[in-house]
Tab-separated table of C-alpha atoms in Angstrom:
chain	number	residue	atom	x	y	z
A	1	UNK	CA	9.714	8.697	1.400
A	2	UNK	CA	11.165	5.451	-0.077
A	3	UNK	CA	9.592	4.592	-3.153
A	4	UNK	CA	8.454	0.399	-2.473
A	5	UNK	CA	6.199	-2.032	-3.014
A	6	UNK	CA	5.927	-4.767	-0.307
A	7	UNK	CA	3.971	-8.037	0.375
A	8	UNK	CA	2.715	-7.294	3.560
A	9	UNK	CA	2.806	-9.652	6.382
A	10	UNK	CA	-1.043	-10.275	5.901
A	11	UNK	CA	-0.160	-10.819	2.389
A	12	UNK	CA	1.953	-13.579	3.722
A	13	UNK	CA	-0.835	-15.187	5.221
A	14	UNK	CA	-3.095	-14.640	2.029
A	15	UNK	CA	-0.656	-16.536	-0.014
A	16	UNK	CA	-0.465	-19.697	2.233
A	17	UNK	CA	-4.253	-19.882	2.729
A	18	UNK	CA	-4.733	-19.731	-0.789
A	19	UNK	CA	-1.863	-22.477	-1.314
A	20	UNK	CA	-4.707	-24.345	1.279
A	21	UNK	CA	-7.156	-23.286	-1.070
A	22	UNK	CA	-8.823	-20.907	2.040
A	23	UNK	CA	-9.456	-17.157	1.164
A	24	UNK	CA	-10.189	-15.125	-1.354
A	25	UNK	CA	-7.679	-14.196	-4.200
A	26	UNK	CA	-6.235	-10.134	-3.108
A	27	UNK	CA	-6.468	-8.947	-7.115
A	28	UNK	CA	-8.737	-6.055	-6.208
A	29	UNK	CA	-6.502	-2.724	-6.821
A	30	UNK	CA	-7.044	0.545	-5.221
A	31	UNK	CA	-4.949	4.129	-4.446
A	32	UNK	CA	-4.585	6.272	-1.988
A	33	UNK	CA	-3.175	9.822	-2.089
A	34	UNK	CA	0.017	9.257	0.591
A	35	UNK	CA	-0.215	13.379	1.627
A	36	UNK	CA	2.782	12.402	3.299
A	37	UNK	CA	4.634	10.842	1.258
A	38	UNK	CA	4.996	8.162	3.926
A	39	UNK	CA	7.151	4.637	2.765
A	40	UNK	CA	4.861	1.237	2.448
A	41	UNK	CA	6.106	-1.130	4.774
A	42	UNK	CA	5.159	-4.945	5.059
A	43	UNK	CA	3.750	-4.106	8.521
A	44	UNK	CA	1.125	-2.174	6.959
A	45	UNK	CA	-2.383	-3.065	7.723
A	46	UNK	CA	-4.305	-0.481	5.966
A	47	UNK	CA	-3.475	1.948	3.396
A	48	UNK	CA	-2.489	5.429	4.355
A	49	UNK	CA	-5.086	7.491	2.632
A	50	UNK	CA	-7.589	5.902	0.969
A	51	UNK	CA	-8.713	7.871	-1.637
A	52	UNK	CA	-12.828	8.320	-2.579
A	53	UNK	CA	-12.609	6.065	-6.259
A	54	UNK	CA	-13.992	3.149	-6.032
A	55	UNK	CA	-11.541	-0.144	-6.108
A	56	UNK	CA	-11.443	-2.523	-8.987
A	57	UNK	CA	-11.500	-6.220	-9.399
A	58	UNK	CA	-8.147	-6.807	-11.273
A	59	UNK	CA	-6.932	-9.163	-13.876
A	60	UNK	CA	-4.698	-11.654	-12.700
A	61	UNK	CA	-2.045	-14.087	-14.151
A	62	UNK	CA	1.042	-16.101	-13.983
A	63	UNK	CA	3.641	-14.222	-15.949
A	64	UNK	CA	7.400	-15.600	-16.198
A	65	UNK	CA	10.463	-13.474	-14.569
A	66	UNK	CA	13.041	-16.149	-14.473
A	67	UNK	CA	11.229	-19.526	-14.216
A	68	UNK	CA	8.128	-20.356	-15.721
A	69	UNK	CA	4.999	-18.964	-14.036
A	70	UNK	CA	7.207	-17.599	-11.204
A	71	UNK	CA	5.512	-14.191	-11.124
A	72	UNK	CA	1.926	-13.397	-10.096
A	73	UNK	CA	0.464	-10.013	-11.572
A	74	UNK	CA	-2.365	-7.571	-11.474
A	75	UNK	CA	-3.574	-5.184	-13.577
A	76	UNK	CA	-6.247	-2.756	-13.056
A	77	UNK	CA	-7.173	0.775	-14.230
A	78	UNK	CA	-8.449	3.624	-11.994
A	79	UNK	CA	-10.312	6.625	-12.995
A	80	UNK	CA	-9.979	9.801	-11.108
A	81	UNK	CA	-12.935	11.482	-10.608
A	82	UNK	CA	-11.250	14.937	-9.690
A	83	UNK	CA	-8.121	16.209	-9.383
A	84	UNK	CA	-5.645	14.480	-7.310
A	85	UNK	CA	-2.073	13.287	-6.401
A	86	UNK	CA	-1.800	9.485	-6.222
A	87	UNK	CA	0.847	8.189	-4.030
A	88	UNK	CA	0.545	4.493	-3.168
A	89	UNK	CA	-1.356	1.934	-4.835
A	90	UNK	CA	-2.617	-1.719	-2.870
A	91	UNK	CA	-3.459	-5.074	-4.047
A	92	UNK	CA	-6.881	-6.712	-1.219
A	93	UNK	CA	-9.137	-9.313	-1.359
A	94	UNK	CA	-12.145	-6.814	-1.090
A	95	UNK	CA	-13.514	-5.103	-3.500
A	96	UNK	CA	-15.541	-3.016	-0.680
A	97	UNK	CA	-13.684	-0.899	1.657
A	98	UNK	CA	-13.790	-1.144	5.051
A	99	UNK	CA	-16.057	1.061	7.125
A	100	UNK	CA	-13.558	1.553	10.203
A	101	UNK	CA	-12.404	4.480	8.733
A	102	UNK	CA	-11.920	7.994	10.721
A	103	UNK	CA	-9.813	10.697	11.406
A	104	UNK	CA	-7.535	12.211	14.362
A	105	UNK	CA	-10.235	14.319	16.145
A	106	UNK	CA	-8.293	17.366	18.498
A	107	UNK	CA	-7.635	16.350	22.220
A	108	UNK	CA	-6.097	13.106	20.862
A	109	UNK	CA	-3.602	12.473	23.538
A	110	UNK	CA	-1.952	10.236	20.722
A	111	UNK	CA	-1.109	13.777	18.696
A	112	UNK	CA	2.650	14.033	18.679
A	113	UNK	CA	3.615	11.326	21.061
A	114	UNK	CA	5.075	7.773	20.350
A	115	UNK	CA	3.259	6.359	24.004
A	116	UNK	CA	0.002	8.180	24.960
A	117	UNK	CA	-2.797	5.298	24.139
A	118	UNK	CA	-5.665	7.837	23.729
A	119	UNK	CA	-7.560	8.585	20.566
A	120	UNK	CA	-10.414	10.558	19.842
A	121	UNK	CA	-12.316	9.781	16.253
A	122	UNK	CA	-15.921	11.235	15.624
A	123	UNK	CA	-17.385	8.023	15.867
A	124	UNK	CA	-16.389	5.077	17.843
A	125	UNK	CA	-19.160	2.908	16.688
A	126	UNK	CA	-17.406	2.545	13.206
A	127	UNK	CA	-14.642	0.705	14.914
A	128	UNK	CA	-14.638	-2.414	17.503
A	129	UNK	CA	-12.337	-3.795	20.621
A	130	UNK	CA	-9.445	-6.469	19.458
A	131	UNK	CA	-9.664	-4.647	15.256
A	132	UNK	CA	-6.390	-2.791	14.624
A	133	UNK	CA	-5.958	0.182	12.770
A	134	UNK	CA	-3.173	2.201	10.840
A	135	UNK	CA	-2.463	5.970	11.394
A	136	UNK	CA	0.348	7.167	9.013
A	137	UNK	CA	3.118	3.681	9.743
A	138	UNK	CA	2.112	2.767	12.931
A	139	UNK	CA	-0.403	-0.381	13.203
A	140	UNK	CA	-1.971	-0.456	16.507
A	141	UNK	CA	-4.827	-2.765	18.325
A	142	UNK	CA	-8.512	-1.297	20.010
A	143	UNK	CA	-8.229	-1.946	23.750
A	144	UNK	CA	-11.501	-0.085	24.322
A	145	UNK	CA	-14.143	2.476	23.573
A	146	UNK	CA	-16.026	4.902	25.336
A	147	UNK	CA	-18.165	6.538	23.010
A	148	UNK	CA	-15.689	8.556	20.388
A	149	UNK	CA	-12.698	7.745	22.958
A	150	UNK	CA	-10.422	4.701	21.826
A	151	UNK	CA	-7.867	3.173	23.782
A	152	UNK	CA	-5.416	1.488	22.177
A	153	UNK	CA	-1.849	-0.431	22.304
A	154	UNK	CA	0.931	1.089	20.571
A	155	UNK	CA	3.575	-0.586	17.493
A	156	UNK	CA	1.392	-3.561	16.994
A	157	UNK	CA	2.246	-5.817	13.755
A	158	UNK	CA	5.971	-5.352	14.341
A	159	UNK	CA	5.656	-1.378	13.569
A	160	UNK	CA	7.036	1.302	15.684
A	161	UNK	CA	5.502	3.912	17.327
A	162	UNK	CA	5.584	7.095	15.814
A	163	UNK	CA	5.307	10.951	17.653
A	164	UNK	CA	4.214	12.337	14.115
A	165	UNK	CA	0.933	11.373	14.811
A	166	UNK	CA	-1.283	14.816	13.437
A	167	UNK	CA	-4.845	16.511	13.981
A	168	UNK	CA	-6.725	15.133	11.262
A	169	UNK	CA	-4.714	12.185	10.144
A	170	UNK	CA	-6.606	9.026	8.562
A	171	UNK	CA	-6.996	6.123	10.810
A	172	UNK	CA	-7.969	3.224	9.220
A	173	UNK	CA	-9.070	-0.605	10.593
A	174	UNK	CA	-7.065	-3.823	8.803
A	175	UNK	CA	-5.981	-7.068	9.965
A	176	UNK	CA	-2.991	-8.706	10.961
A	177	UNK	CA	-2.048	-12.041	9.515
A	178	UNK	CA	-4.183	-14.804	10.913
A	179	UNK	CA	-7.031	-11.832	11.879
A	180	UNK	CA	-10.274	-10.983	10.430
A	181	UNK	CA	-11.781	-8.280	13.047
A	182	UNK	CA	-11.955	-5.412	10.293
A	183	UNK	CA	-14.710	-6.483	7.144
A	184	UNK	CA	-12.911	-6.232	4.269
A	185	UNK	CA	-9.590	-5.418	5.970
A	186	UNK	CA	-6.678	-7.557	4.393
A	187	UNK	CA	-4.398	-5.596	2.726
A	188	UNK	CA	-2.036	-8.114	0.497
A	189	UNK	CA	0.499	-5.474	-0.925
A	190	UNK	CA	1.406	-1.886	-0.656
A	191	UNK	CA	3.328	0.313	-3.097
A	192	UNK	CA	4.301	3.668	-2.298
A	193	UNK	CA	5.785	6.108	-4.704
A	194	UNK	CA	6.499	9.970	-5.828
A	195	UNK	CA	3.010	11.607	-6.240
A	196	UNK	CA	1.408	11.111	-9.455
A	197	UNK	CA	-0.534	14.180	-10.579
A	198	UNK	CA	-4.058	13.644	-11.882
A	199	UNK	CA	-6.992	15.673	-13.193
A	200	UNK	CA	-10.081	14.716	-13.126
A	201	UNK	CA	-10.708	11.842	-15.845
A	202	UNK	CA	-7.393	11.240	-15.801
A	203	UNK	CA	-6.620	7.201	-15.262
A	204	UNK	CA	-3.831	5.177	-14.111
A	205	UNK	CA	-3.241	1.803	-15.473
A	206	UNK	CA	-1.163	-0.363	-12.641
A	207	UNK	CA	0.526	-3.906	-13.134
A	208	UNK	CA	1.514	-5.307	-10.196
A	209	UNK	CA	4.182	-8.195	-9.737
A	210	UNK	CA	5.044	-11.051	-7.459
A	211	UNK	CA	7.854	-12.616	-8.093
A	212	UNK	CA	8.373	-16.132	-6.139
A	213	UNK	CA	11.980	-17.089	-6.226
B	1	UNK	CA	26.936	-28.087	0.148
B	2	UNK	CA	24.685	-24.924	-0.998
B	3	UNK	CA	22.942	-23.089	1.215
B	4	UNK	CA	19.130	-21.710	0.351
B	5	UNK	CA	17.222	-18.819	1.411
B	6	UNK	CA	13.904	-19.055	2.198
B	7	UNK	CA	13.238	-15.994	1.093
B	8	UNK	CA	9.866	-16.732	-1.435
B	9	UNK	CA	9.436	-13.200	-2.767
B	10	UNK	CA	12.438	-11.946	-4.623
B	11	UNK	CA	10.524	-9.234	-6.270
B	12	UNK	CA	7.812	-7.062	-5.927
B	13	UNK	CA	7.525	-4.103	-8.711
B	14	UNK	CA	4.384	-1.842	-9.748
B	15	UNK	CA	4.400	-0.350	-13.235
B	16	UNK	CA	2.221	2.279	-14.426
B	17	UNK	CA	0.866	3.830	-17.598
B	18	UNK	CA	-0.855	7.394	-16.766
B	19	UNK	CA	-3.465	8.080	-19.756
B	20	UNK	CA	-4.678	11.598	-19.762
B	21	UNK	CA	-7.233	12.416	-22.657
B	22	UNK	CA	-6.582	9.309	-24.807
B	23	UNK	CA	-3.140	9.887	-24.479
B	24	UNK	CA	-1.009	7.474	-23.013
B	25	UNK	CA	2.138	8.029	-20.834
B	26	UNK	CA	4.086	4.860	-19.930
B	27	UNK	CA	5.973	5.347	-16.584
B	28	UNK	CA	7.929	1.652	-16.618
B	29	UNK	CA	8.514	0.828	-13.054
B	30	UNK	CA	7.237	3.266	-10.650
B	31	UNK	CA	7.992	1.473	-7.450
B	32	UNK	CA	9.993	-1.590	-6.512
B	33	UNK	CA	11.382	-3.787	-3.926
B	34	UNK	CA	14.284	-6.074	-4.724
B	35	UNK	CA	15.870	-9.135	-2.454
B	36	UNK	CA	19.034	-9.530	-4.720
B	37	UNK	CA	21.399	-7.119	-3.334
B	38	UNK	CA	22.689	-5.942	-6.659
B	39	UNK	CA	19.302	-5.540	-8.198
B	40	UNK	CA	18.315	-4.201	-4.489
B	41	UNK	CA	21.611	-1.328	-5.339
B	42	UNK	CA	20.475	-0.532	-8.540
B	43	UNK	CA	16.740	0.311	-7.404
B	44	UNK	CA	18.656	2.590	-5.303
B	45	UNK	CA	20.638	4.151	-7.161
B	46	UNK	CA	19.167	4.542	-11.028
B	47	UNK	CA	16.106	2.676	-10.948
B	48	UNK	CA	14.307	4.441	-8.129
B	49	UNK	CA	15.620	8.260	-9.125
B	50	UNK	CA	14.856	7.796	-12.768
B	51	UNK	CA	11.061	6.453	-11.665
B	52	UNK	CA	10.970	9.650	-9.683
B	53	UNK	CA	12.210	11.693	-12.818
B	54	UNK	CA	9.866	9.904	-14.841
B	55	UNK	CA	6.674	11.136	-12.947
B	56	UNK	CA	7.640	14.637	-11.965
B	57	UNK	CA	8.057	14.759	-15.678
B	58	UNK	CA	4.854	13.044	-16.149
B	59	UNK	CA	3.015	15.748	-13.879
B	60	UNK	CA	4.052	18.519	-16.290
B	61	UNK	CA	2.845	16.696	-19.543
B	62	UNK	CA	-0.315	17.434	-20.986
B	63	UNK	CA	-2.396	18.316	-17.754
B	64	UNK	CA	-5.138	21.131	-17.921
């Protein structure tokens, strides 16, 4: 794993619609646990494993790196409300999660191969045809469902297909630049990093920067 | 005649402060992403290891 922290490519597109004065400002900061230890990439749609706190509504600002007001941060300060290992952290523009979440159900044809375009979740109602979702690096886009059966098309978002897709592994919806198929699905930034250790009550206070240069 | 990059972001970087029963443990940079090559090296090569140091060290301090 390759501790980062990326603008995604949907980031991208955050950034210019704001400059349009479209969108909504991504300071909302959540975590995930990364089990993996997998490395954030700026393909990333979604983050790799959500974890159950609640995300919070940052602070942001214009701080200066080299120019004046060349950097945009974000901080915000999660609690953890058990034990856990925090691995990634993400800037959005939603402070709700999205609700096309699932996980690799068994007989997923997708399970250790970089081409099959079968997956089996326990519900396909939580997701929708045309939304794209992230399993471990790989982004890739709902061609159709058939009850708990999704179809899908592999390496979407300029990621690659993977054959470490496991039994059990998070799939989660997000958009592409430009998309919006997945409610509260834009994921600006991703950071991944060596597992920090919590207990429960434990916090983490983040600042995140941006620098424009 | 000086050629520019349009590269906007030239840094990304997440700090973090871990506070465990009032206590606070500063971590400095805990993840980073550089566009200046010799910045980009350093991550690499100090910056990056030293975060990693930083937390596994973190882990062991004053947990329950």
């Amino acid at each position: 794993m390759t501790t980062t922290t990326v603008l995604t490519a949907t980031g991208r597109a955050i950034v210019t619609g704001l400059l349009r004065a479209v969108g909504t400002e991504p300071k909302t900061v959540g975590w995930g646990t990364n089990p993996a230890s997998l490395t954030a990439a700026a393909t990333d749609v979604a983050p790799f494993t959500e974890a159950p706190e609640a995300r919070v509504t940052g602070t942001s600002s214009q701080a200066t790196t080299t120019t004046t007001n060349d950097t945009y941060q974000v901080t915000g300060t999660i609690t953890a409300s058990s034990g856990r290992t925090i691995g990634e952290v993400f800037l959005a523009d939603s402070a709700t999660k999205p609700t096309a979440v699932d996980a690799v159900q068994a007989a997923s044809a997708i399970i250790g191969s970089n081409s099959a375009t079968t997956l089996i979740v326990v519900s396909g109602a939580a997701f929708s045809v045309n939304q794209y979702i992230q399993i471990r690096t790989e982004v890739l886009k709902i061609t159709g469902i058939a009850s708990n059966t999704l179809t899908v098309t592999r390496a979407q978002n300029g990621s690659s297909a993977i054959s470490t897709i496991a039994l059990s592994d998070v799939v989660t919806g997000g958009n592409i630049p430009g998309g919006s198929a997945v409610t509260n699905g834009n994921l600006a930034l991703h950071s991944s990093f060596t597992g920090l250790a919590l207990d429960s009550g434990n916090s983490i206070a983040f600042t995140i920067g941006v620098v424009f240069a | 005649m000086a050629v520019h990059s349009a590269r906007q972001v030239s840094e990304t970087t997440v700090r973090a402060v871990v506070i465990r029963a009032g206590r606070q443990i500063d971590l400095g940079i805990i993840a980073a992403d550089y566009r200046n090559p010799a910045r980009r090296l350093w991550w690499r090569l100090v910056g990056r290891p030293a975060a990693s140091r930083r937390i596994r060290r973190a882990n062991r301090t004053g947990r329950s």
